[in-house]
Amino acid sequence: MTSEPAPDSGWEPDPAGVYFSDRFEVDPQTLKKYGAFDISVVTDLPLFIDPFLLFNSENDEYQALHDQIIDYLRFLKSRATGDLDPKLIDNWYRFKEVEQNWLGFTADGNRGHGLGSGFARSLHGALGSLLEIGKVVS
């Protein structure tokens, strides 16, 4: 898919192909006209869906999803005691990018970064510390 640049725009795609417009030779003004972002296709998008929006929703399905998130956090809290196999920490406490929403899109795919192993270890440790000092109740 290519588009001709507007006659007076002077735009030409950057050979480095950092942005969607460069990679697919679409004039950025064309994207703007359609209300689309000229995203970088070489890095993960700095976008996310705030799960707390589910909390405020009146939609029953979203409320059920919120309840499932809270249940999962309770599960994590219950497993945050003592030593836990690092593989379980990585599996349970690491939040990977949801590929189906394409927010992690780059020219190399849509896997994104999500919250990595460092976050998983920190969350496990923090929940364990909270349990030790008795600040978390069931």
PDB file of C-alpha atoms in Angstrom:
ATOM      1  CA  MET A   1       0.000   0.000   0.000  1.00  0.00           C
ATOM      2  CA  THR A   2       1.574   3.243  -1.092  1.00  0.00           C
ATOM      3  CA  SER A   3       0.278   6.733  -1.480  1.00  0.00           C
ATOM      4  CA  GLU A   4       1.602   9.653  -3.384  1.00  0.00           C
ATOM      5  CA  PRO A   5       2.716  12.515  -1.188  1.00  0.00           C
ATOM      6  CA  ALA A   6       0.608  15.632  -1.412  1.00  0.00           C
ATOM      7  CA  PRO A   7       2.036  17.829  -4.198  1.00  0.00           C
ATOM      8  CA  ASP A   8       3.254  20.570  -1.852  1.00  0.00           C
ATOM      9  CA  SER A   9       4.012  18.492   1.228  1.00  0.00           C
ATOM     10  CA  GLY A  10       7.623  17.749   0.329  1.00  0.00           C
ATOM     11  CA  TRP A  11       7.342  14.533   2.343  1.00  0.00           C
ATOM     12  CA  GLU A  12       9.420  11.527   1.432  1.00  0.00           C
ATOM     13  CA  PRO A  13       9.735   8.311   3.431  1.00  0.00           C
ATOM     14  CA  ASP A  14      12.811   7.969   5.620  1.00  0.00           C
ATOM     15  CA  PRO A  15      14.841   4.978   4.400  1.00  0.00           C
ATOM     16  CA  ALA A  16      15.397   3.892   8.014  1.00  0.00           C
ATOM     17  CA  GLY A  17      11.706   2.942   8.117  1.00  0.00           C
ATOM     18  CA  VAL A  18      11.161   3.890  11.755  1.00  0.00           C
ATOM     19  CA  TYR A  19       7.547   4.989  11.370  1.00  0.00           C
ATOM     20  CA  PHE A  20       4.547   3.346   9.743  1.00  0.00           C
ATOM     21  CA  SER A  21       4.479   6.116   7.130  1.00  0.00           C
ATOM     22  CA  ASP A  22       8.117   5.435   6.219  1.00  0.00           C
ATOM     23  CA  ARG A  23       7.825   1.662   6.106  1.00  0.00           C
ATOM     24  CA  PHE A  24       4.616   1.634   4.047  1.00  0.00           C
ATOM     25  CA  GLU A  25       5.226   4.887   2.143  1.00  0.00           C
ATOM     26  CA  VAL A  26       2.064   6.583   3.344  1.00  0.00           C
ATOM     27  CA  ASP A  27       2.148  10.359   3.682  1.00  0.00           C
ATOM     28  CA  PRO A  28       1.755  11.230   7.396  1.00  0.00           C
ATOM     29  CA  GLN A  29      -0.889  13.788   6.416  1.00  0.00           C
ATOM     30  CA  THR A  30      -2.980  10.932   5.006  1.00  0.00           C
ATOM     31  CA  LEU A  31      -2.787   9.142   8.348  1.00  0.00           C
ATOM     32  CA  LYS A  32      -3.690  12.354  10.168  1.00  0.00           C
ATOM     33  CA  LYS A  33      -6.675  12.850   7.851  1.00  0.00           C
ATOM     34  CA  TYR A  34      -8.022   9.456   8.965  1.00  0.00           C
ATOM     35  CA  GLY A  35      -7.237  10.079  12.632  1.00  0.00           C
ATOM     36  CA  ALA A  36      -4.525   7.418  12.713  1.00  0.00           C
ATOM     37  CA  PHE A  37      -1.241   7.615  14.613  1.00  0.00           C
ATOM     38  CA  ASP A  38       2.033   7.415  12.736  1.00  0.00           C
ATOM     39  CA  ILE A  39       3.410   4.756  15.057  1.00  0.00           C
ATOM     40  CA  SER A  40       6.971   3.567  15.363  1.00  0.00           C
ATOM     41  CA  VAL A  41       7.313   0.097  13.890  1.00  0.00           C
ATOM     42  CA  VAL A  42      10.700  -0.597  15.470  1.00  0.00           C
ATOM     43  CA  THR A  43       9.780  -0.237  19.161  1.00  0.00           C
ATOM     44  CA  ASP A  44       6.912  -1.344  21.340  1.00  0.00           C
ATOM     45  CA  LEU A  45       4.026   1.117  21.594  1.00  0.00           C
ATOM     46  CA  PRO A  46       3.866   3.097  24.847  1.00  0.00           C
ATOM     47  CA  LEU A  47       0.188   2.225  25.232  1.00  0.00           C
ATOM     48  CA  PHE A  48      -1.660   0.044  27.679  1.00  0.00           C
ATOM     49  CA  ILE A  49      -5.176  -0.693  28.818  1.00  0.00           C
ATOM     50  CA  ASP A  50      -5.716   0.379  32.401  1.00  0.00           C
ATOM     51  CA  PRO A  51      -7.358  -2.573  34.195  1.00  0.00           C
ATOM     52  CA  PHE A  52      -8.885  -0.156  36.692  1.00  0.00           C
ATOM     53  CA  LEU A  53     -11.230   1.013  33.927  1.00  0.00           C
ATOM     54  CA  LEU A  54     -12.947  -2.352  34.441  1.00  0.00           C
ATOM     55  CA  PHE A  55     -13.583  -1.424  38.068  1.00  0.00           C
ATOM     56  CA  ASN A  56     -15.621   1.641  37.119  1.00  0.00           C
ATOM     57  CA  SER A  57     -17.524   0.054  34.254  1.00  0.00           C
ATOM     58  CA  GLU A  58     -21.244  -0.608  34.511  1.00  0.00           C
ATOM     59  CA  ASN A  59     -20.901  -3.452  31.993  1.00  0.00           C
ATOM     60  CA  ASP A  60     -21.527  -6.789  33.754  1.00  0.00           C
ATOM     61  CA  GLU A  61     -18.944  -8.597  31.612  1.00  0.00           C
ATOM     62  CA  TYR A  62     -16.257  -6.049  32.533  1.00  0.00           C
ATOM     63  CA  GLN A  63     -17.225  -6.235  36.207  1.00  0.00           C
ATOM     64  CA  ALA A  64     -16.779 -10.022  36.016  1.00  0.00           C
ATOM     65  CA  LEU A  65     -13.326  -9.510  34.480  1.00  0.00           C
ATOM     66  CA  HIS A  66     -12.443  -7.111  37.294  1.00  0.00           C
ATOM     67  CA  ASP A  67     -13.520  -9.731  39.836  1.00  0.00           C
ATOM     68  CA  GLN A  68     -11.293 -12.302  38.104  1.00  0.00           C
ATOM     69  CA  ILE A  69      -8.323  -9.921  38.318  1.00  0.00           C
ATOM     70  CA  ILE A  70      -8.927  -9.449  42.058  1.00  0.00           C
ATOM     71  CA  ASP A  71      -9.238 -13.230  42.511  1.00  0.00           C
ATOM     72  CA  TYR A  72      -5.921 -13.724  40.709  1.00  0.00           C
ATOM     73  CA  LEU A  73      -4.222 -11.119  42.910  1.00  0.00           C
ATOM     74  CA  ARG A  74      -5.556 -12.996  45.954  1.00  0.00           C
ATOM     75  CA  PHE A  75      -4.089 -16.193  44.511  1.00  0.00           C
ATOM     76  CA  LEU A  76      -0.714 -14.476  44.059  1.00  0.00           C
ATOM     77  CA  LYS A  77      -0.863 -13.153  47.608  1.00  0.00           C
ATOM     78  CA  SER A  78      -1.560 -16.662  48.922  1.00  0.00           C
ATOM     79  CA  ARG A  79       1.543 -17.992  47.120  1.00  0.00           C
ATOM     80  CA  ALA A  80       3.870 -15.171  48.183  1.00  0.00           C
ATOM     81  CA  THR A  81       5.066 -16.894  51.338  1.00  0.00           C
ATOM     82  CA  GLY A  82       8.444 -18.584  51.675  1.00  0.00           C
ATOM     83  CA  ASP A  83      10.693 -19.640  48.857  1.00  0.00           C
ATOM     84  CA  LEU A  84       8.982 -20.265  45.570  1.00  0.00           C
ATOM     85  CA  ASP A  85      10.547 -21.921  42.545  1.00  0.00           C
ATOM     86  CA  PRO A  86      11.775 -19.144  40.188  1.00  0.00           C
ATOM     87  CA  LYS A  87       9.955 -20.837  37.307  1.00  0.00           C
ATOM     88  CA  LEU A  88       6.666 -20.553  39.194  1.00  0.00           C
ATOM     89  CA  ILE A  89       7.376 -16.905  39.993  1.00  0.00           C
ATOM     90  CA  ASP A  90       8.007 -16.237  36.306  1.00  0.00           C
ATOM     91  CA  ASN A  91       4.906 -18.170  35.308  1.00  0.00           C
ATOM     92  CA  TRP A  92       2.480 -16.753  37.884  1.00  0.00           C
ATOM     93  CA  TYR A  93       3.735 -13.214  38.566  1.00  0.00           C
ATOM     94  CA  ARG A  94       4.944 -12.164  35.121  1.00  0.00           C
ATOM     95  CA  PHE A  95       2.362 -10.395  32.986  1.00  0.00           C
ATOM     96  CA  LYS A  96       3.108 -10.919  29.316  1.00  0.00           C
ATOM     97  CA  GLU A  97       1.778  -8.767  26.497  1.00  0.00           C
ATOM     98  CA  VAL A  98      -1.644  -9.816  25.222  1.00  0.00           C
ATOM     99  CA  GLU A  99      -0.880 -10.454  21.555  1.00  0.00           C
ATOM    100  CA  GLN A 100      -4.500 -10.316  20.415  1.00  0.00           C
ATOM    101  CA  ASN A 101      -4.882  -6.577  21.076  1.00  0.00           C
ATOM    102  CA  TRP A 102      -1.842  -5.677  18.918  1.00  0.00           C
ATOM    103  CA  LEU A 103      -0.708  -2.898  21.298  1.00  0.00           C
ATOM    104  CA  GLY A 104       2.767  -4.418  21.219  1.00  0.00           C
ATOM    105  CA  PHE A 105       2.985  -4.183  17.415  1.00  0.00           C
ATOM    106  CA  THR A 106       6.349  -3.656  15.731  1.00  0.00           C
ATOM    107  CA  ALA A 107       7.694  -4.622  12.322  1.00  0.00           C
ATOM    108  CA  ASP A 108       8.940  -7.829  13.978  1.00  0.00           C
ATOM    109  CA  GLY A 109       5.586  -8.915  15.401  1.00  0.00           C
ATOM    110  CA  ASN A 110       3.069  -8.092  18.111  1.00  0.00           C
ATOM    111  CA  ARG A 111       4.519  -9.702  21.220  1.00  0.00           C
ATOM    112  CA  GLY A 112       5.430  -6.469  22.982  1.00  0.00           C
ATOM    113  CA  HIS A 113       7.313  -6.377  26.257  1.00  0.00           C
ATOM    114  CA  GLY A 114       4.693  -6.631  28.962  1.00  0.00           C
ATOM    115  CA  LEU A 115       5.901  -6.692  32.546  1.00  0.00           C
ATOM    116  CA  GLY A 116       9.049  -8.803  32.667  1.00  0.00           C
ATOM    117  CA  SER A 117      10.776 -11.169  35.049  1.00  0.00           C
ATOM    118  CA  GLY A 118      12.135  -8.336  37.203  1.00  0.00           C
ATOM    119  CA  PHE A 119       8.596  -7.138  37.852  1.00  0.00           C
ATOM    120  CA  ALA A 120       7.523 -10.713  38.647  1.00  0.00           C
ATOM    121  CA  ARG A 121      10.240 -11.114  41.282  1.00  0.00           C
ATOM    122  CA  SER A 122       9.484  -7.676  42.764  1.00  0.00           C
ATOM    123  CA  LEU A 123       5.751  -8.369  42.963  1.00  0.00           C
ATOM    124  CA  HIS A 124       6.341 -11.743  44.615  1.00  0.00           C
ATOM    125  CA  GLY A 125       8.717 -10.172  47.121  1.00  0.00           C
ATOM    126  CA  ALA A 126       6.431  -7.227  47.837  1.00  0.00           C
ATOM    127  CA  LEU A 127       3.373  -9.395  48.414  1.00  0.00           C
ATOM    128  CA  GLY A 128       5.460 -11.642  50.664  1.00  0.00           C
ATOM    129  CA  SER A 129       6.719  -8.648  52.661  1.00  0.00           C
ATOM    130  CA  LEU A 130       3.202  -7.340  53.115  1.00  0.00           C
ATOM    131  CA  LEU A 131       2.133 -10.706  54.454  1.00  0.00           C
ATOM    132  CA  GLU A 132       5.040 -10.783  56.892  1.00  0.00           C
ATOM    133  CA  ILE A 133       4.154  -7.447  58.446  1.00  0.00           C
ATOM    134  CA  GLY A 134       0.451  -8.275  58.574  1.00  0.00           C
ATOM    135  CA  LYS A 135      -0.728  -5.386  56.424  1.00  0.00           C
ATOM    136  CA  VAL A 136      -2.750  -7.482  53.981  1.00  0.00           C
ATOM    137  CA  VAL A 137      -6.001  -9.095  54.977  1.00  0.00           C
ATOM    138  CA  SER A 138      -7.940 -11.728  53.094  1.00  0.00           C
TER     139      SER A 138
END
